Amino acid sequence: MKICVGLSGGVDSSVAALLLKQQGYDVFAMFMQNWHDTEGTLHGDCEWEEDRFVAELVARKLRIPFYFVDLSKQYRQRVVDYMFAEYEAGRTPNPDVLCNSEIKFDAFLEKARSLGATHVATGHYCRKRENPDGTFSLLEGVDPGKDQSYFLCQLNQEQLEAAVFPIGDLCKSEVRRLAAEADLPSADRKDSQGICFVGKVDLPVFLQQKLASVEGDVVEVYEQYYKDSEKYQRDRALVSKARALGLEGLTEEELIEISTPIRYDSIQFETETYRSGKKHIKKTRYKANPWGVIAGHHEGAQFFTLGQRKGLAIGGHTEPLFVIATDVESNRVYVGEGEQHPGLFRSCIHFPLSSLHWLRPGAGLSEGQTRRFRVRLRYRQELQGATAFVCGQNLFVLFDVPQRSVTPGQFAAFYATAEEASNAIDAEAPELLLSAVIQ
């Protein structure tokens, strides 16, 4: 077995290479450059050059061959262009997930194979298992604070077969210790942050490379809106019914209704004229609206994401304001005051069956089937209990507790339940079974 290690210059991939070398594998390292531009980044202009330098030092230390590959064209086409298109559509993508499925375990894997590799190893904190039927399962890593299986939720069986995760059975502290004991040049380097291979960015500045700034209104939504909203009140009643009878107790129309997010375009503002000051100067203002108020302005709805708190620049509130919805067509950003604002939470979501990505063949659900999962809607979120039900052309998911800031464009990752994990070959390794993009 000849293994190519994706050596990034960080401590995780360095220790992955170290372990494989110690285990006697035929190992070589390859560093990939995926990004050249620096506009919007918050680090130095040549950060990748330092990463490459450290990666090459690690390879020399381990006495393994070192190669360099430029995949920036593929990265822009498959990851960055997708990211811009998603933000332009008012969605919040996760480029790191696409980077793994489209670059590390596709374009990079292809290059590694051209150099004789049969497998590609990375420094991801996750594990894989070969099943008795010859399929492969993706499992959580041992370190609960560093598990990165979520970022690999779009891999397929061919990619999993070629993947090697040498540090998946280790905690971060052990990885640091091994790097220090081996005197690796990357032992004390900080973990990378921000967008994969781009780095930490000022997102609005970064997005403005392609997306124009257009001023729009920030609308604060009052709780009175939900008291008067027929959809909101009906959704609450249907969720209660689903919890009592199960999702199969609702019609398909009712399931679609409760899994469709509430809209705020019915909140409109009328103007009125009035006279002000000693000279009674004629002015215009908005009439008071019990449902909300225009609380401020922004430079483009596409630059905001659900649950966002920073960047609103609106004062005068007892509690913080959070983004609860965006509408790129009207260029409006909707916000609510306080962490318990009703607009922040959803109990039910749905996915078209055609959009589901099952990591292991044969694990799918058929019409009328119900299954329990543990679901993660964002990286590092604790697994959330949920019930999934197939009806018509959709998979409906009802969470045990309402979920905060369910963001369109992000990936939902579905893991086996604790009961299933206890009966598996490795009882301590929850398996990632399914992923889908949130609508």
Coordinates of C-alpha atoms in Angstrom, one line a residue:
M1 CA 0.0 0.0 0.0
K2 CA 1.5 3.3 -1.1
I3 CA 0.0 6.3 0.7
C4 CA 0.1 10.0 -0.2
V5 CA -0.2 12.3 2.8
G6 CA -1.8 15.6 2.2
L7 CA 0.8 17.6 4.1
S8 CA -0.6 21.1 4.9
G9 CA 2.1 22.4 7.3
G10 CA -0.1 21.9 10.3
V11 CA 0.4 19.6 13.2
D12 CA -2.4 17.2 12.4
S13 CA -1.3 16.2 8.9
S14 CA 2.3 16.1 10.1
V15 CA 1.5 13.5 12.8
A16 CA -0.6 11.6 10.3
A17 CA 2.6 11.2 8.2
L18 CA 4.7 10.4 11.2
L19 CA 2.4 7.5 12.3
L20 CA 2.2 6.0 8.8
K21 CA 6.0 6.1 8.5
Q22 CA 6.4 4.5 11.9
Q23 CA 3.9 1.8 10.9
G24 CA 6.0 0.9 7.9
Y25 CA 3.9 2.1 5.0
D26 CA 5.4 3.4 1.8
V27 CA 4.6 7.1 2.3
F28 CA 5.2 10.3 0.4
A29 CA 3.9 13.8 1.0
M30 CA 2.2 16.3 -1.3
F31 CA 1.3 19.9 -0.6
M32 CA -1.5 21.5 -2.5
Q33 CA -1.9 25.2 -3.3
N34 CA -5.5 26.0 -3.8
W35 CA -5.7 29.8 -3.5
H36 CA -3.7 32.7 -4.8
D37 CA -5.8 35.8 -4.2
T38 CA -5.4 37.8 -0.9
E39 CA -8.3 40.3 -1.2
G40 CA -10.5 40.1 1.9
T41 CA -8.1 37.8 3.9
L42 CA -7.0 38.8 7.4
H43 CA -3.5 37.2 7.3
G44 CA -0.3 37.9 5.4
D45 CA -0.1 38.0 1.7
C46 CA 2.0 34.8 1.4
E47 CA 0.6 32.6 4.2
W48 CA 0.5 29.5 1.9
E49 CA 4.3 29.9 1.2
E50 CA 5.0 29.6 4.9
D51 CA 2.7 26.5 5.1
R52 CA 4.6 25.0 2.2
F53 CA 7.9 25.7 3.8
V54 CA 6.9 24.1 7.1
A55 CA 5.4 21.1 5.2
E56 CA 8.6 20.6 3.3
L57 CA 10.6 20.7 6.6
V58 CA 8.3 18.1 8.1
A59 CA 8.9 15.8 5.0
R60 CA 12.6 16.2 5.3
K61 CA 12.5 15.4 9.0
L62 CA 10.5 12.2 8.3
R63 CA 12.7 11.4 5.3
I64 CA 9.8 11.0 2.9
P65 CA 9.5 12.4 -0.7
F66 CA 7.8 15.7 -1.0
Y67 CA 5.7 17.0 -4.0
F68 CA 3.8 20.2 -4.8
V69 CA 0.6 20.5 -6.8
D70 CA -1.4 23.6 -7.8
L71 CA -5.1 22.9 -7.7
S72 CA -6.2 26.5 -7.6
K73 CA -8.1 26.3 -10.9
Q74 CA -10.1 23.3 -9.7
Y75 CA -10.7 24.9 -6.3
R76 CA -12.0 28.1 -7.8
Q77 CA -14.3 26.2 -10.2
R78 CA -15.7 23.6 -7.8
V79 CA -15.6 25.4 -4.4
V80 CA -15.2 29.2 -4.6
D81 CA -17.6 29.7 -7.6
Y82 CA -20.2 27.5 -5.8
M83 CA -19.7 29.6 -2.6
F84 CA -20.3 32.9 -4.4
A85 CA -23.4 31.5 -6.2
E86 CA -24.9 30.3 -2.9
Y87 CA -24.4 33.6 -1.1
E88 CA -25.8 35.5 -4.1
A89 CA -28.9 33.3 -3.8
G90 CA -29.3 34.2 -0.1
R91 CA -27.9 30.9 1.2
T92 CA -24.9 30.2 3.5
P93 CA -22.7 27.5 2.0
N94 CA -20.1 25.4 3.7
P95 CA -17.1 25.4 1.4
D96 CA -15.0 23.1 3.6
V97 CA -17.4 20.2 3.0
L98 CA -17.1 20.7 -0.8
C99 CA -13.3 21.1 -0.5
N100 CA -13.1 17.6 0.9
S101 CA -15.4 15.9 -1.6
E102 CA -14.3 17.9 -4.7
I103 CA -10.6 18.6 -4.0
K104 CA -8.9 16.5 -1.3
F105 CA -10.6 13.3 -2.2
D106 CA -11.1 14.0 -5.9
A107 CA -8.6 16.3 -7.7
F108 CA -5.9 15.7 -5.1
L109 CA -6.6 11.9 -5.0
E110 CA -6.3 11.8 -8.8
K111 CA -2.9 13.5 -8.7
A112 CA -1.7 11.2 -5.9
R113 CA -2.7 8.2 -8.0
S114 CA -0.7 9.5 -10.9
L115 CA 2.3 9.4 -8.6
G116 CA 1.6 5.7 -7.7
A117 CA -0.5 6.1 -4.5
T118 CA -3.3 3.8 -3.7
H119 CA -4.6 5.8 -0.8
V120 CA -4.6 9.4 0.5
A121 CA -4.2 10.2 4.2
T122 CA -5.3 13.4 5.9
G123 CA -5.1 14.9 9.4
H124 CA -8.9 14.6 9.9
Y125 CA -10.2 13.6 13.4
C126 CA -12.5 10.8 12.2
R127 CA -12.4 7.1 11.5
K128 CA -13.5 4.7 8.9
R129 CA -14.6 1.0 9.1
E130 CA -14.7 -1.7 6.5
N131 CA -17.9 -3.7 6.9
P132 CA -18.4 -7.4 6.3
D133 CA -20.2 -6.7 3.0
G134 CA -17.2 -4.8 1.7
T135 CA -18.6 -1.3 2.1
F136 CA -17.0 1.4 4.2
S137 CA -18.5 3.5 7.1
L138 CA -17.4 6.9 8.2
L139 CA -17.2 7.2 12.0
E140 CA -16.8 10.0 14.5
G141 CA -13.3 10.6 15.8
V142 CA -12.3 9.8 19.4
D143 CA -11.8 13.4 20.5
P144 CA -15.3 14.8 21.0
G145 CA -14.1 18.3 20.8
K146 CA -12.3 17.8 17.5
D147 CA -14.4 15.3 15.6
Q148 CA -14.4 16.4 11.9
S149 CA -16.6 13.7 10.3
Y150 CA -19.2 16.5 9.6
F151 CA -16.8 18.0 7.0
L152 CA -16.6 14.6 5.2
C153 CA -20.3 14.1 5.0
Q154 CA -20.4 14.2 1.2
L155 CA -17.8 11.5 0.5
N156 CA -18.8 8.5 -1.5
Q157 CA -17.8 4.8 -1.2
E158 CA -14.9 5.1 -3.7
Q159 CA -13.5 8.1 -1.8
L160 CA -13.9 6.4 1.6
E161 CA -12.1 3.3 0.3
A162 CA -9.1 5.4 -0.7
A163 CA -9.1 7.5 2.5
V164 CA -6.8 6.9 5.5
F165 CA -7.3 8.8 8.8
P166 CA -4.3 8.0 11.0
I167 CA -5.1 10.3 13.9
G168 CA -8.8 9.5 14.2
D169 CA -8.1 7.4 17.3
L170 CA -6.2 10.2 19.0
C171 CA -7.1 13.3 21.0
K172 CA -5.6 16.6 20.0
S173 CA -3.4 16.7 23.1
E174 CA -1.9 13.3 22.1
V175 CA -1.2 14.6 18.6
R176 CA 0.6 17.7 20.0
R177 CA 2.6 15.4 22.3
L178 CA 3.6 13.1 19.5
A179 CA 4.7 16.0 17.4
A180 CA 6.8 17.5 20.2
E181 CA 8.4 14.1 20.9
A182 CA 9.3 13.7 17.3
D183 CA 10.6 17.4 17.2
L184 CA 8.4 18.1 14.1
P185 CA 8.7 21.7 12.8
S186 CA 4.9 22.0 13.0
A187 CA 4.5 20.9 16.6
D188 CA 3.6 24.3 18.0
R189 CA 1.8 25.8 15.0
K190 CA -1.7 27.1 15.7
D191 CA -4.7 25.4 14.0
S192 CA -5.9 27.0 10.8
Q193 CA -9.1 29.1 10.8
G194 CA -11.5 30.4 8.3
I195 CA -12.3 29.0 4.8
C196 CA -10.4 25.9 3.8
F197 CA -7.2 27.0 1.9
V198 CA -8.4 30.6 1.8
G199 CA -7.9 31.4 5.5
K200 CA -9.7 33.8 7.8
V201 CA -11.5 36.4 5.8
D202 CA -13.5 39.6 6.2
L203 CA -16.5 37.9 4.6
P204 CA -18.3 41.0 3.2
V205 CA -15.0 42.2 1.6
F206 CA -14.2 38.8 0.3
L207 CA -17.7 38.4 -1.3
Q208 CA -17.6 41.9 -2.7
Q209 CA -15.1 40.6 -5.3
K210 CA -18.2 39.3 -7.2
L211 CA -21.3 40.5 -5.3
A212 CA -22.3 44.1 -5.4
S213 CA -23.1 46.1 -2.3
V214 CA -26.7 47.5 -2.4
E215 CA -28.2 49.3 0.6
G216 CA -31.4 47.8 2.0
D217 CA -33.5 47.9 5.2
V218 CA -32.9 46.0 8.4
V219 CA -36.4 45.1 9.8
E220 CA -36.8 44.2 13.4
V221 CA -39.7 41.8 13.9
Y222 CA -41.7 42.1 17.1
E223 CA -43.2 39.1 18.9
Q224 CA -46.7 40.5 18.1
Y225 CA -46.2 39.4 14.5
Y226 CA -46.1 35.7 15.6
K227 CA -49.2 36.2 17.8
D228 CA -51.1 37.5 14.7
S229 CA -49.5 35.0 12.2
E230 CA -51.9 32.3 11.1
K231 CA -49.0 30.2 9.8
Y232 CA -47.0 30.5 12.9
Q233 CA -49.9 29.5 15.1
R234 CA -50.9 26.6 12.8
D235 CA -47.3 25.4 12.7
R236 CA -47.2 25.2 16.5
A237 CA -50.4 23.2 16.5
L238 CA -49.2 20.8 13.8
V239 CA -45.9 20.3 15.6
S240 CA -47.7 19.3 18.7
K241 CA -49.9 16.9 16.7
A242 CA -46.7 15.4 15.1
R243 CA -45.1 14.9 18.5
A244 CA -48.3 13.2 19.8
L245 CA -49.1 11.0 16.7
G246 CA -45.8 10.9 14.9
L247 CA -45.0 12.4 11.5
E248 CA -47.1 9.7 9.9
G249 CA -50.1 11.2 11.6
L250 CA -49.9 14.3 9.4
T251 CA -50.9 14.6 5.8
E252 CA -48.3 15.4 3.2
E253 CA -49.6 18.9 2.8
E254 CA -49.4 19.4 6.6
L255 CA -45.8 18.1 6.6
I256 CA -44.8 20.5 3.9
E257 CA -46.4 23.4 5.8
I258 CA -44.7 22.8 9.1
S259 CA -41.3 22.2 7.4
T260 CA -41.4 25.4 5.4
P261 CA -40.0 28.4 7.1
I262 CA -42.1 31.4 7.9
R263 CA -41.8 34.5 5.7
Y264 CA -41.9 38.1 6.6
D265 CA -42.8 39.9 3.4
S266 CA -46.2 40.7 4.8
I267 CA -44.6 43.2 7.0
Q268 CA -44.9 46.4 5.1
F269 CA -44.5 50.1 6.1
E270 CA -46.6 53.0 5.1
T271 CA -45.5 56.6 5.2
E272 CA -47.2 59.7 6.6
T273 CA -46.3 63.4 6.5
Y274 CA -46.1 65.6 9.5
R275 CA -44.8 69.1 10.5
S276 CA -41.8 69.5 12.7
G277 CA -40.1 72.4 14.6
K278 CA -41.1 76.0 15.0
K279 CA -41.2 76.6 11.3
H280 CA -43.5 73.5 10.9
I281 CA -41.3 72.0 8.2
K282 CA -43.1 69.2 6.3
K283 CA -41.4 65.8 6.8
T284 CA -42.1 62.2 6.0
R285 CA -41.9 59.2 8.4
Y286 CA -43.1 55.6 8.6
K287 CA -46.3 54.9 10.4
A288 CA -46.1 52.8 13.5
N289 CA -46.4 49.1 12.8
P290 CA -47.2 46.6 15.6
W291 CA -45.4 43.8 13.7
G292 CA -42.0 45.6 13.3
V293 CA -39.9 48.6 12.6
I294 CA -37.2 49.6 10.1
A295 CA -34.3 49.5 12.7
G296 CA -31.4 50.2 10.4
H297 CA -29.7 49.7 7.0
H298 CA -27.2 47.3 5.5
E299 CA -25.1 47.0 2.4
G300 CA -26.5 43.7 1.0
A301 CA -28.7 41.0 2.3
Q302 CA -26.4 38.4 0.8
F303 CA -23.7 39.3 3.3
F304 CA -25.7 38.1 6.3
T305 CA -26.5 34.7 7.7
L306 CA -29.1 33.3 10.1
G307 CA -28.2 33.7 13.7
Q308 CA -25.6 36.4 13.0
R309 CA -25.2 39.0 15.7
K310 CA -22.2 41.1 14.7
G311 CA -22.2 43.6 11.9
L312 CA -25.7 45.0 12.3
A313 CA -24.6 48.2 14.0
I314 CA -28.0 48.8 15.6
G315 CA -28.1 50.0 19.2
G316 CA -30.8 51.0 21.7
H317 CA -31.8 47.4 22.7
T318 CA -31.7 45.7 26.0
E319 CA -30.7 42.3 24.5
P320 CA -28.7 41.7 21.3
L321 CA -30.3 41.5 17.9
F322 CA -29.9 38.4 15.8
V323 CA -30.6 37.8 12.1
I324 CA -33.7 35.6 11.8
A325 CA -34.2 35.7 8.0
T326 CA -32.8 37.3 4.8
D327 CA -34.5 38.1 1.5
V328 CA -32.2 38.8 -1.3
E329 CA -35.0 39.6 -3.7
S330 CA -36.3 42.5 -1.6
N331 CA -32.8 43.1 -0.2
R332 CA -34.1 42.9 3.4
V333 CA -32.5 41.6 6.5
Y334 CA -34.9 40.6 9.3
V335 CA -33.8 40.6 12.9
G336 CA -35.2 39.8 16.3
E337 CA -34.2 40.9 19.9
G338 CA -33.0 38.3 22.3
E339 CA -31.7 34.7 22.2
Q340 CA -35.2 33.3 22.6
H341 CA -36.8 35.2 19.8
P342 CA -39.3 32.9 18.1
G343 CA -37.9 33.6 14.7
L344 CA -34.7 31.9 15.6
F345 CA -36.2 28.4 16.0
R346 CA -37.5 25.7 13.7
S347 CA -38.8 22.3 14.7
C348 CA -39.3 20.6 11.4
I349 CA -37.4 20.7 8.1
H350 CA -37.6 18.7 4.8
F351 CA -35.3 17.5 2.1
P352 CA -36.2 16.3 -1.5
L353 CA -35.3 12.7 -1.8
S354 CA -33.3 13.4 -4.9
S355 CA -30.9 15.6 -2.7
L356 CA -30.1 13.0 -0.1
H357 CA -26.5 11.6 0.0
W358 CA -26.3 8.2 1.6
L359 CA -22.7 7.5 2.5
R360 CA -23.3 3.7 2.5
P361 CA -25.4 1.9 -0.1
G362 CA -28.5 0.2 1.1
A363 CA -29.0 2.4 4.1
G364 CA -31.8 4.4 2.5
L365 CA -35.5 4.7 3.5
S366 CA -38.5 3.9 1.5
E367 CA -42.0 5.5 1.3
G368 CA -43.7 5.5 4.7
Q369 CA -40.7 4.5 6.7
T370 CA -39.7 6.2 9.9
R371 CA -36.3 6.2 11.5
R372 CA -34.5 7.8 14.4
F373 CA -31.3 9.7 13.8
R374 CA -28.9 12.0 15.6
V375 CA -28.4 15.1 13.5
R376 CA -25.7 17.8 13.3
L377 CA -26.6 21.0 11.5
R378 CA -23.3 22.7 11.9
Y379 CA -19.7 21.8 12.9
R380 CA -19.2 21.1 16.6
Q381 CA -22.9 21.2 17.3
E382 CA -23.9 18.4 19.7
L383 CA -25.8 15.7 18.1
Q384 CA -29.6 16.4 18.2
G385 CA -32.3 13.7 18.4
A386 CA -34.7 13.6 15.5
T387 CA -37.2 11.5 13.7
A388 CA -37.2 11.2 9.9
F389 CA -40.1 10.1 7.8
V390 CA -40.4 9.6 4.1
C391 CA -43.6 10.9 2.5
G392 CA -44.0 11.5 -1.2
Q393 CA -40.8 13.0 -2.7
N394 CA -39.5 14.3 0.6
L395 CA -37.7 13.3 3.8
F396 CA -39.3 15.1 6.7
V397 CA -37.3 15.6 9.9
L398 CA -38.8 16.5 13.3
F399 CA -36.4 17.5 16.0
D400 CA -36.9 16.5 19.6
V401 CA -36.3 20.1 20.6
P402 CA -36.6 23.2 18.3
Q403 CA -33.3 24.0 16.5
R404 CA -31.8 27.5 16.5
S405 CA -30.8 29.2 13.2
V406 CA -31.5 26.4 10.8
T407 CA -29.5 27.9 7.9
P408 CA -30.3 27.2 4.2
G409 CA -27.2 26.2 2.3
Q410 CA -25.6 24.4 5.2
F411 CA -25.3 20.6 5.5
A412 CA -27.3 18.5 7.8
A413 CA -25.4 15.3 8.8
F414 CA -27.4 12.3 10.1
Y415 CA -25.7 9.8 12.4
A416 CA -26.9 6.4 13.7
T417 CA -28.6 6.5 17.1
A418 CA -26.9 5.5 20.3
E419 CA -28.9 2.2 20.3
E420 CA -27.6 1.3 16.8
A421 CA -24.1 2.3 17.8
S422 CA -24.2 0.0 20.8
N423 CA -24.9 -3.0 18.5
A424 CA -22.2 -2.0 16.0
I425 CA -18.7 -3.5 15.6
D426 CA -17.3 -0.4 17.4
A427 CA -19.8 0.7 20.0
E428 CA -18.0 3.9 20.7
A429 CA -18.1 5.2 17.1
P430 CA -21.3 6.8 15.8
E431 CA -21.6 6.3 12.1
L432 CA -22.4 9.1 9.7
L433 CA -25.1 7.7 7.4
L434 CA -26.6 10.5 5.4
S435 CA -26.1 14.2 4.5
A436 CA -28.2 16.8 2.7
V437 CA -28.2 20.5 2.1
I438 CA -30.7 22.4 4.2
Q439 CA -33.4 24.1 2.1

